[in-house]
Amino acid sequence: MDYFDDQHKEPKKPKRMNWLLPAILGGIIGAGIVLLVAYGLDQNSMTRNDQSQSQQEGTVQQVSDTNQDAGLQNVSVDVQSGITDIVEETSPAVVGVVNLQQGDALFSQEESAAGSGSGVIYKKQGDKAYVVTNHHVVEGATDVDVVLHNGIEISANLLGSDVFTDLAVLEIDASRVEKVIEIGTSSSVKTGEPVIAIGDPLGFSGSVTQGIISGINRTVPQDFNGDGRSDWQADVMQTDAAINPGNSGGALINMAGQLIGINSMKIAESSVEGIGFAIPVDSAVPVMEQLEQNGQVKRPYLGVEAYSLNEIPATERTGHLGLPEDIENGVYIWSLVPSSPAQQGGLQELDVITELDGQAIKDMTALRKHLYEEKQIGDKMNVTYYRDGQREETTVTLSEQQQ
């Protein structure tokens, strides 16, 4: 045996199959396990996502169902308030007033509605009830009908009306009257106080507007004959509660449900939008009582036809009337009624009245205001006047105007 040769032989290589096959099998098995684990994790994630999505969808669906149920549900809202209570209590006392006038005699004798407004039932006595409305609502009427809050139309008797206060009183059968308004007072009304206006515009019974008292003791000029000159100064309350033409004669009511004013669209005709006026109930009641009892308002009577001095040129004042140049305001007498208080007091034509009871008189409106609001029938009144440029005084005793 060659020892040298045995020592220098290359060692034998191990067989590849001894380790390669287990490695390949291990790799396959490992990869399979990894795939199985990954697949399982993905399935779990998908399951969780599906569950979450399902839960979210369920929540959305639940909300949707809830909203749908709420939309289909009948909702009852309680809107009862002090105002609705007041309207419910007082509106049956507010009525419609229809002005009926006869047609042309040549063609028709039938009556037709020439206009309409509102009224307020303020008194019930025996078998009669009494309604206050505006003079201009019933002016020129041959007959007047009243429409109650329930739509029943009944005939009314016009007891009387007064152009200066724009008030009129009607008498109706009390058997159908359900409600009479409670009369309050206007003397305690304050600016900013909330009020309600109820009327019957265009036949819409119980039409209601709300506002506040915007001002008290307002003076608004009135032109009765359409000549563009003031004939009277109406003392009224101002409100921003909408007063439409059909609301004329309706009620202005305080938060106690009491009547404090009679609305008048006629007074507001020359005013800007958003301003309404009402005749204070304190000044209206005495007029209503006189119209109810006498058919007219009895006022003190002077017995002159007179005109405002400021309506004529200055040359006429100084030349024709002989007035001093500093006299620009007053009333000049054009004519006198025979045996009138003015004539009996010594006044003559072309005398210029400048003061009554020491109060300066600017024009005819001021004369009427002093005579009608400051004096009573039978009162004595001191008159300061100019005749032929000389200042003089006299005293007259006021009488009742004869019809």
PDB file of C-alpha atoms in Angstrom, residues 87-96 119 121 146-154 172 176-180 198-200 203-207:
ATOM      1  CA  VAL A  87    -107.865  88.314  19.385  1.00  0.00           C
ATOM      2  CA  GLU A  88    -110.100  85.362  20.150  1.00  0.00           C
ATOM      3  CA  GLU A  89    -111.827  87.322  22.902  1.00  0.00           C
ATOM      4  CA  THR A  90    -112.297  90.655  21.098  1.00  0.00           C
ATOM      5  CA  SER A  91    -112.679  89.883  17.382  1.00  0.00           C
ATOM      6  CA  PRO A  92    -116.407  88.944  17.653  1.00  0.00           C
ATOM      7  CA  ALA A  93    -117.053  92.577  18.635  1.00  0.00           C
ATOM      8  CA  VAL A  94    -115.450  93.867  15.409  1.00  0.00           C
ATOM      9  CA  VAL A  95    -117.775  93.951  12.399  1.00  0.00           C
ATOM     10  CA  GLY A  96    -117.805  94.915   8.756  1.00  0.00           C
ATOM     11  CA  GLY A 119    -116.953  98.977  13.101  1.00  0.00           C
ATOM     12  CA  ILE A 121    -119.832  96.929  18.902  1.00  0.00           C
ATOM     13  CA  VAL A 146    -123.350  95.372   9.247  1.00  0.00           C
ATOM     14  CA  VAL A 147    -121.543  92.059   8.704  1.00  0.00           C
ATOM     15  CA  LEU A 148    -121.007  90.154  11.958  1.00  0.00           C
ATOM     16  CA  HIS A 149    -117.896  88.072  12.600  1.00  0.00           C
ATOM     17  CA  ASN A 150    -119.773  84.877  11.689  1.00  0.00           C
ATOM     18  CA  GLY A 151    -120.690  86.276   8.259  1.00  0.00           C
ATOM     19  CA  ILE A 152    -124.324  87.158   9.050  1.00  0.00           C
ATOM     20  CA  GLU A 153    -125.302  90.457   7.390  1.00  0.00           C
ATOM     21  CA  ILE A 154    -127.951  92.581   9.090  1.00  0.00           C
ATOM     22  CA  ILE A 172    -128.507  97.157  15.100  1.00  0.00           C
ATOM     23  CA  ARG A 176    -127.481  88.291  17.047  1.00  0.00           C
ATOM     24  CA  VAL A 177    -124.757  90.126  18.941  1.00  0.00           C
ATOM     25  CA  GLU A 178    -122.427  87.785  20.831  1.00  0.00           C
ATOM     26  CA  LYS A 179    -119.748  90.151  22.098  1.00  0.00           C
ATOM     27  CA  VAL A 180    -119.418  93.784  23.191  1.00  0.00           C
ATOM     28  CA  ILE A 198    -108.527  94.453  14.281  1.00  0.00           C
ATOM     29  CA  GLY A 199    -110.709  95.245  11.293  1.00  0.00           C
ATOM     30  CA  ASP A 200    -112.652  93.878   8.354  1.00  0.00           C
ATOM     31  CA  GLY A 203    -114.602  91.523   3.841  1.00  0.00           C
ATOM     32  CA  PHE A 204    -111.861  89.498   5.551  1.00  0.00           C
ATOM     33  CA  SER A 205    -113.450  89.272   8.978  1.00  0.00           C
ATOM     34  CA  GLY A 206    -111.196  89.575  12.007  1.00  0.00           C
ATOM     35  CA  SER A 207    -108.090  90.729  10.135  1.00  0.00           C
TER      36      SER A 207
END
